Amino acid sequence: MTATYDDETFRDRFGPWAVIAGGSDGIGAAFAATLVRRGINLVLVARDEAKLSKTAALLREKYSCEVRCLSSDLTSPDIDEQIGSFTSDLDVGLLIYNAGSGRQMGSFLDHTSENWMRQVQLACNGPLALAHHFGRRLRDRGRGGIVLMSSLSSLVGSAYIATYSAAKAFDTTLGEGLWQELRPSGVDVVSCLAGATDTETFRDDTGGSPDAMDPKEVAEGTLDFLGSGPLYVPGAGNRAAAAALMSSTRIPLINGMSEINAKNFKLSYTQAKGLEFDEESA
Ligand SMILES: NC(=O)c1ccc[n+]([C@@H]2O[C@H](COP(=O)([O-])OP(=O)(O)OC[C@H]3O[C@@H](n4cnc5c(N)ncnc54)[C@H](OP(=O)(O)O)[C@@H]3O)[C@@H](O)[C@H]2O)c1
C-alpha cells in the first residue's frame, strides 16, 4: 500500500513529538521504532520502568531522537492529567493508544467483576480520556493524528473473551466516529483491527501461532494508512477474515469464535441456538 503522506508531510503533520500509551513492548515498541525512523521524538508510557528505559536506550542508540519515558498505569482514573502535565511543554502531533490486552481472559463468572472492570479501564476509559485530551490539543494546532489499537475480536462477541471483544468494539467505533468528527480540524483518526501478532502478550495468552504477524508490519502499515480512512486491518488474510465477519449472520459466527476460544483456554464449548436479527421480525 502506498503511504497516505510522504515523509516530510508525515513529520510536519504528526511530529515533532508522538505519545505512545503502552510503548515499551510488542506492537507499541514497533510503533516507537517506526516513528523514530521517520524523525519523530517520543514519549513512551508503560508501567515497568526498567523495560521502558531499555526500549528508550535502544532507540536513542540507533537513531538521533529524543525519547522521554513516563512510568504510569493507564488504568489510573487521572491518566489524562498525568500524561497531560508530563507533555505540557511538548508539541505533540500524534497519540497512539496501544496498550489494551488486559491479560484477563477465560471464564466470565469465575473471575471477579473487578478483573473485567480493569480491562474496560485499560481499553475504553484510557483511550477515551487521552483521545479527548490530545484531540483538543491537536484541534488547536490544526493538524495531527490519533491511532487506537483495536482487534479483529471487536467484530464479534465470543465466550471467554467477552469483555475483551466488547472493549475492543468500543475502540473500533470510537475511532470511526472520531475519524468523521475530527477531520474538519485536520486531525486523522484510525482504529487498527489487528489479528494475531507475535508479541510477548500474545504468546503468553495463547501459546503463540506460526501465522502471527510481525509487530513491525502492523505498525508500519497502520502509520502508512493513517489519513486514508477510519479502519485499518493489517495483513491480507486478516482483511479477508474481517470482510467475512462484517457480512456474516451472527449466531454461527459467535458459535465459531466461542469454539476457537474454548479450545485456546481449554474450556467447554456447547453450540448455542437462537433467532437471528431480522428487520422483518418483531
Ligand atoms: N498481539 C496480538 O495478537 C493482538 C491482536 C489484536 C489486537 N491487539 C491489540 O494490540 C495492542 C498491543 O498488543 P500487544 O500484544 O503488543 O500487548 P499489550 O500487552 O496490549 O501491550 C504491551 C504494552 O502496553 C503496556 N501496558 C500494558 N498494560 C498497561 C497498563 N495497565 N498501563 C500502562 N501500560 C501498560 C506494556 O508495558 P507494561 O506491561 O510495562 O505496562 C507494553 O508496553 C493491544 O491493544 C491489543 O489488544 C494485539
mmCIF file with all atom_site columns, N, CA, C and O in Angstrom, residues 8 17-18 58 65-66 72 78 85-86 120 127 137 148 153 177 203 215 217 237 243 249 256 277-278:
data_model
loop_
_atom_site.group_PDB
_atom_site.id
_atom_site.type_symbol
_atom_site.label_atom_id
_atom_site.label_alt_id
_atom_site.label_comp_id
_atom_site.label_asym_id
_atom_site.label_entity_id
_atom_site.label_seq_id
_atom_site.pdbx_PDB_ins_code
_atom_site.Cartn_x
_atom_site.Cartn_y
_atom_site.Cartn_z
_atom_site.occupancy
_atom_site.B_iso_or_equiv
_atom_site.pdbx_formal_charge
_atom_site.auth_seq_id
_atom_site.auth_comp_id
_atom_site.auth_asym_id
_atom_site.auth_atom_id
_atom_site.pdbx_PDB_model_num
ATOM 1   N N  . GLU A 1 8   ? 8.026   13.963  4.490  1.00 0.00 ? 8   GLU A N  1
ATOM 2   C CA . GLU A 1 8   ? 8.081   15.329  5.021  1.00 0.00 ? 8   GLU A CA 1
ATOM 3   C C  . GLU A 1 8   ? 6.707   15.760  5.568  1.00 0.00 ? 8   GLU A C  1
ATOM 4   O O  . GLU A 1 8   ? 6.604   16.325  6.653  1.00 0.00 ? 8   GLU A O  1
ATOM 5   N N  . TRP A 1 17  ? 6.568   15.533  18.149 1.00 0.00 ? 17  TRP A N  1
ATOM 6   C CA . TRP A 1 17  ? 6.510   14.546  19.234 1.00 0.00 ? 17  TRP A CA 1
ATOM 7   C C  . TRP A 1 17  ? 5.286   13.652  19.080 1.00 0.00 ? 17  TRP A C  1
ATOM 8   O O  . TRP A 1 17  ? 4.219   14.123  18.688 1.00 0.00 ? 17  TRP A O  1
ATOM 9   N N  . ALA A 1 18  ? 5.454   12.368  19.414 1.00 0.00 ? 18  ALA A N  1
ATOM 10  C CA . ALA A 1 18  ? 4.317   11.436  19.482 1.00 0.00 ? 18  ALA A CA 1
ATOM 11  C C  . ALA A 1 18  ? 4.268   10.809  20.869 1.00 0.00 ? 18  ALA A C  1
ATOM 12  O O  . ALA A 1 18  ? 5.318   10.574  21.482 1.00 0.00 ? 18  ALA A O  1
ATOM 13  N N  . LEU A 1 58  ? 17.676  1.787   23.610 1.00 0.00 ? 58  LEU A N  1
ATOM 14  C CA . LEU A 1 58  ? 17.923  1.146   22.298 1.00 0.00 ? 58  LEU A CA 1
ATOM 15  C C  . LEU A 1 58  ? 17.585  2.102   21.157 1.00 0.00 ? 58  LEU A C  1
ATOM 16  O O  . LEU A 1 58  ? 18.308  2.205   20.161 1.00 0.00 ? 58  LEU A O  1
ATOM 17  N N  . CYS A 1 65  ? 17.212  10.805  18.120 1.00 0.00 ? 65  CYS A N  1
ATOM 18  C CA . CYS A 1 65  ? 15.863  11.219  18.503 1.00 0.00 ? 65  CYS A CA 1
ATOM 19  C C  . CYS A 1 65  ? 15.831  11.395  20.013 1.00 0.00 ? 65  CYS A C  1
ATOM 20  O O  . CYS A 1 65  ? 16.701  10.902  20.724 1.00 0.00 ? 65  CYS A O  1
ATOM 21  N N  . GLU A 1 66  ? 14.847  12.140  20.468 1.00 0.00 ? 66  GLU A N  1
ATOM 22  C CA . GLU A 1 66  ? 14.639  12.261  21.911 1.00 0.00 ? 66  GLU A CA 1
ATOM 23  C C  . GLU A 1 66  ? 13.532  11.295  22.320 1.00 0.00 ? 66  GLU A C  1
ATOM 24  O O  . GLU A 1 66  ? 12.506  11.191  21.629 1.00 0.00 ? 66  GLU A O  1
ATOM 25  N N  . SER A 1 72  ? 3.722   4.818   34.330 1.00 0.00 ? 72  SER A N  1
ATOM 26  C CA . SER A 1 72  ? 2.382   5.094   34.832 1.00 0.00 ? 72  SER A CA 1
ATOM 27  C C  . SER A 1 72  ? 1.443   3.965   34.448 1.00 0.00 ? 72  SER A C  1
ATOM 28  O O  . SER A 1 72  ? 1.656   3.309   33.421 1.00 0.00 ? 72  SER A O  1
ATOM 29  N N  . ASP A 1 78  ? -6.837  9.308   36.709 1.00 0.00 ? 78  ASP A N  1
ATOM 30  C CA . ASP A 1 78  ? -6.357  10.636  36.299 1.00 0.00 ? 78  ASP A CA 1
ATOM 31  C C  . ASP A 1 78  ? -5.262  10.549  35.227 1.00 0.00 ? 78  ASP A C  1
ATOM 32  O O  . ASP A 1 78  ? -4.408  11.426  35.137 1.00 0.00 ? 78  ASP A O  1
ATOM 33  N N  . SER A 1 85  ? 0.247   16.668  31.941 1.00 0.00 ? 85  SER A N  1
ATOM 34  C CA . SER A 1 85  ? 1.246   17.562  32.547 1.00 0.00 ? 85  SER A CA 1
ATOM 35  C C  . SER A 1 85  ? 2.658   17.121  32.163 1.00 0.00 ? 85  SER A C  1
ATOM 36  O O  . SER A 1 85  ? 3.541   17.968  31.987 1.00 0.00 ? 85  SER A O  1
ATOM 37  N N  . PHE A 1 86  ? 2.879   15.826  31.953 1.00 0.00 ? 86  PHE A N  1
ATOM 38  C CA . PHE A 1 86  ? 4.214   15.352  31.545 1.00 0.00 ? 86  PHE A CA 1
ATOM 39  C C  . PHE A 1 86  ? 4.594   15.871  30.153 1.00 0.00 ? 86  PHE A C  1
ATOM 40  O O  . PHE A 1 86  ? 5.766   16.032  29.838 1.00 0.00 ? 86  PHE A O  1
ATOM 41  N N  . VAL A 1 120 ? -11.826 -2.942  31.017 1.00 0.00 ? 120 VAL A N  1
ATOM 42  C CA . VAL A 1 120 ? -12.588 -1.815  30.461 1.00 0.00 ? 120 VAL A CA 1
ATOM 43  C C  . VAL A 1 120 ? -11.838 -0.498  30.707 1.00 0.00 ? 120 VAL A C  1
ATOM 44  O O  . VAL A 1 120 ? -11.757 0.366   29.828 1.00 0.00 ? 120 VAL A O  1
ATOM 45  N N  . PRO A 1 127 ? -8.270  5.094   26.436 1.00 0.00 ? 127 PRO A N  1
ATOM 46  C CA . PRO A 1 127 ? -8.298  5.726   25.113 1.00 0.00 ? 127 PRO A CA 1
ATOM 47  C C  . PRO A 1 127 ? -9.242  6.927   25.039 1.00 0.00 ? 127 PRO A C  1
ATOM 48  O O  . PRO A 1 127 ? -8.935  7.929   24.402 1.00 0.00 ? 127 PRO A O  1
ATOM 49  N N  . ARG A 1 137 ? -5.817  19.297  21.928 1.00 0.00 ? 137 ARG A N  1
ATOM 50  C CA . ARG A 1 137 ? -4.519  19.919  21.591 1.00 0.00 ? 137 ARG A CA 1
ATOM 51  C C  . ARG A 1 137 ? -4.276  19.864  20.080 1.00 0.00 ? 137 ARG A C  1
ATOM 52  O O  . ARG A 1 137 ? -3.780  20.820  19.479 1.00 0.00 ? 137 ARG A O  1
ATOM 53  N N  . LEU A 1 148 ? -5.944  4.266   17.454 1.00 0.00 ? 148 LEU A N  1
ATOM 54  C CA . LEU A 1 148 ? -6.473  3.429   18.535 1.00 0.00 ? 148 LEU A CA 1
ATOM 55  C C  . LEU A 1 148 ? -6.265  1.968   18.148 1.00 0.00 ? 148 LEU A C  1
ATOM 56  O O  . LEU A 1 148 ? -6.704  1.546   17.064 1.00 0.00 ? 148 LEU A O  1
ATOM 57  N N  . SER A 1 153 ? -11.128 -9.157  16.998 1.00 0.00 ? 153 SER A N  1
ATOM 58  C CA . SER A 1 153 ? -12.089 -9.660  18.004 1.00 0.00 ? 153 SER A CA 1
ATOM 59  C C  . SER A 1 153 ? -13.208 -8.673  18.263 1.00 0.00 ? 153 SER A C  1
ATOM 60  O O  . SER A 1 153 ? -14.232 -9.033  18.850 1.00 0.00 ? 153 SER A O  1
ATOM 61  N N  . GLY A 1 177 ? -16.171 7.088   14.740 1.00 0.00 ? 177 GLY A N  1
ATOM 62  C CA . GLY A 1 177 ? -16.877 8.350   14.990 1.00 0.00 ? 177 GLY A CA 1
ATOM 63  C C  . GLY A 1 177 ? -15.932 9.538   15.006 1.00 0.00 ? 177 GLY A C  1
ATOM 64  O O  . GLY A 1 177 ? -16.214 10.596  14.414 1.00 0.00 ? 177 GLY A O  1
ATOM 65  N N  . ARG A 1 203 ? 1.897   -14.390 22.927 1.00 0.00 ? 203 ARG A N  1
ATOM 66  C CA . ARG A 1 203 ? 2.472   -15.721 23.192 1.00 0.00 ? 203 ARG A CA 1
ATOM 67  C C  . ARG A 1 203 ? 2.042   -16.223 24.566 1.00 0.00 ? 203 ARG A C  1
ATOM 68  O O  . ARG A 1 203 ? 1.681   -17.381 24.731 1.00 0.00 ? 203 ARG A O  1
ATOM 69  N N  . PRO A 1 215 ? 5.076   -7.567  14.506 1.00 0.00 ? 215 PRO A N  1
ATOM 70  C CA . PRO A 1 215 ? 4.576   -6.279  15.003 1.00 0.00 ? 215 PRO A CA 1
ATOM 71  C C  . PRO A 1 215 ? 5.027   -5.098  14.134 1.00 0.00 ? 215 PRO A C  1
ATOM 72  O O  . PRO A 1 215 ? 4.287   -4.114  13.994 1.00 0.00 ? 215 PRO A O  1
ATOM 73  N N  . GLU A 1 217 ? 5.326   -4.983  10.901 1.00 0.00 ? 217 GLU A N  1
ATOM 74  C CA . GLU A 1 217 ? 4.411   -4.855  9.748  1.00 0.00 ? 217 GLU A CA 1
ATOM 75  C C  . GLU A 1 217 ? 3.108   -4.169  10.161 1.00 0.00 ? 217 GLU A C  1
ATOM 76  O O  . GLU A 1 217 ? 2.543   -3.360  9.419  1.00 0.00 ? 217 GLU A O  1
ATOM 77  N N  . GLY A 1 237 ? -4.716  -11.795 4.900  1.00 0.00 ? 237 GLY A N  1
ATOM 78  C CA . GLY A 1 237 ? -5.555  -12.844 5.498  1.00 0.00 ? 237 GLY A CA 1
ATOM 79  C C  . GLY A 1 237 ? -6.536  -12.244 6.500  1.00 0.00 ? 237 GLY A C  1
ATOM 80  O O  . GLY A 1 237 ? -7.714  -12.623 6.539  1.00 0.00 ? 237 GLY A O  1
ATOM 81  N N  . ALA A 1 243 ? -13.635 -8.967  6.339  1.00 0.00 ? 243 ALA A N  1
ATOM 82  C CA . ALA A 1 243 ? -14.732 -8.807  5.373  1.00 0.00 ? 243 ALA A CA 1
ATOM 83  C C  . ALA A 1 243 ? -15.794 -9.873  5.612  1.00 0.00 ? 243 ALA A C  1
ATOM 84  O O  . ALA A 1 243 ? -17.000 -9.592  5.589  1.00 0.00 ? 243 ALA A O  1
ATOM 85  N N  . THR A 1 249 ? -23.990 -13.775 9.122  1.00 0.00 ? 249 THR A N  1
ATOM 86  C CA . THR A 1 249 ? -25.028 -13.834 10.152 1.00 0.00 ? 249 THR A CA 1
ATOM 87  C C  . THR A 1 249 ? -24.338 -14.088 11.499 1.00 0.00 ? 249 THR A C  1
ATOM 88  O O  . THR A 1 249 ? -23.276 -14.705 11.564 1.00 0.00 ? 249 THR A O  1
ATOM 89  N N  . GLY A 1 256 ? -18.765 -20.028 16.310 1.00 0.00 ? 256 GLY A N  1
ATOM 90  C CA . GLY A 1 256 ? -17.437 -20.370 15.753 1.00 0.00 ? 256 GLY A CA 1
ATOM 91  C C  . GLY A 1 256 ? -16.317 -19.758 16.580 1.00 0.00 ? 256 GLY A C  1
ATOM 92  O O  . GLY A 1 256 ? -15.338 -20.440 16.935 1.00 0.00 ? 256 GLY A O  1
ATOM 93  N N  . PHE A 1 277 ? -31.093 -11.786 14.151 1.00 0.00 ? 277 PHE A N  1
ATOM 94  C CA . PHE A 1 277 ? -31.718 -10.480 13.938 1.00 0.00 ? 277 PHE A CA 1
ATOM 95  C C  . PHE A 1 277 ? -32.315 -10.445 12.533 1.00 0.00 ? 277 PHE A C  1
ATOM 96  O O  . PHE A 1 277 ? -31.697 -10.904 11.571 1.00 0.00 ? 277 PHE A O  1
ATOM 97  N N  . ASP A 1 278 ? -33.506 -9.907  12.439 1.00 0.00 ? 278 ASP A N  1
ATOM 98  C CA . ASP A 1 278 ? -34.157 -9.825  11.140 1.00 0.00 ? 278 ASP A CA 1
ATOM 99  C C  . ASP A 1 278 ? -35.064 -8.597  11.181 1.00 0.00 ? 278 ASP A C  1
ATOM 100 O O  . ASP A 1 278 ? -35.934 -8.499  12.048 1.00 0.00 ? 278 ASP A O  1
#
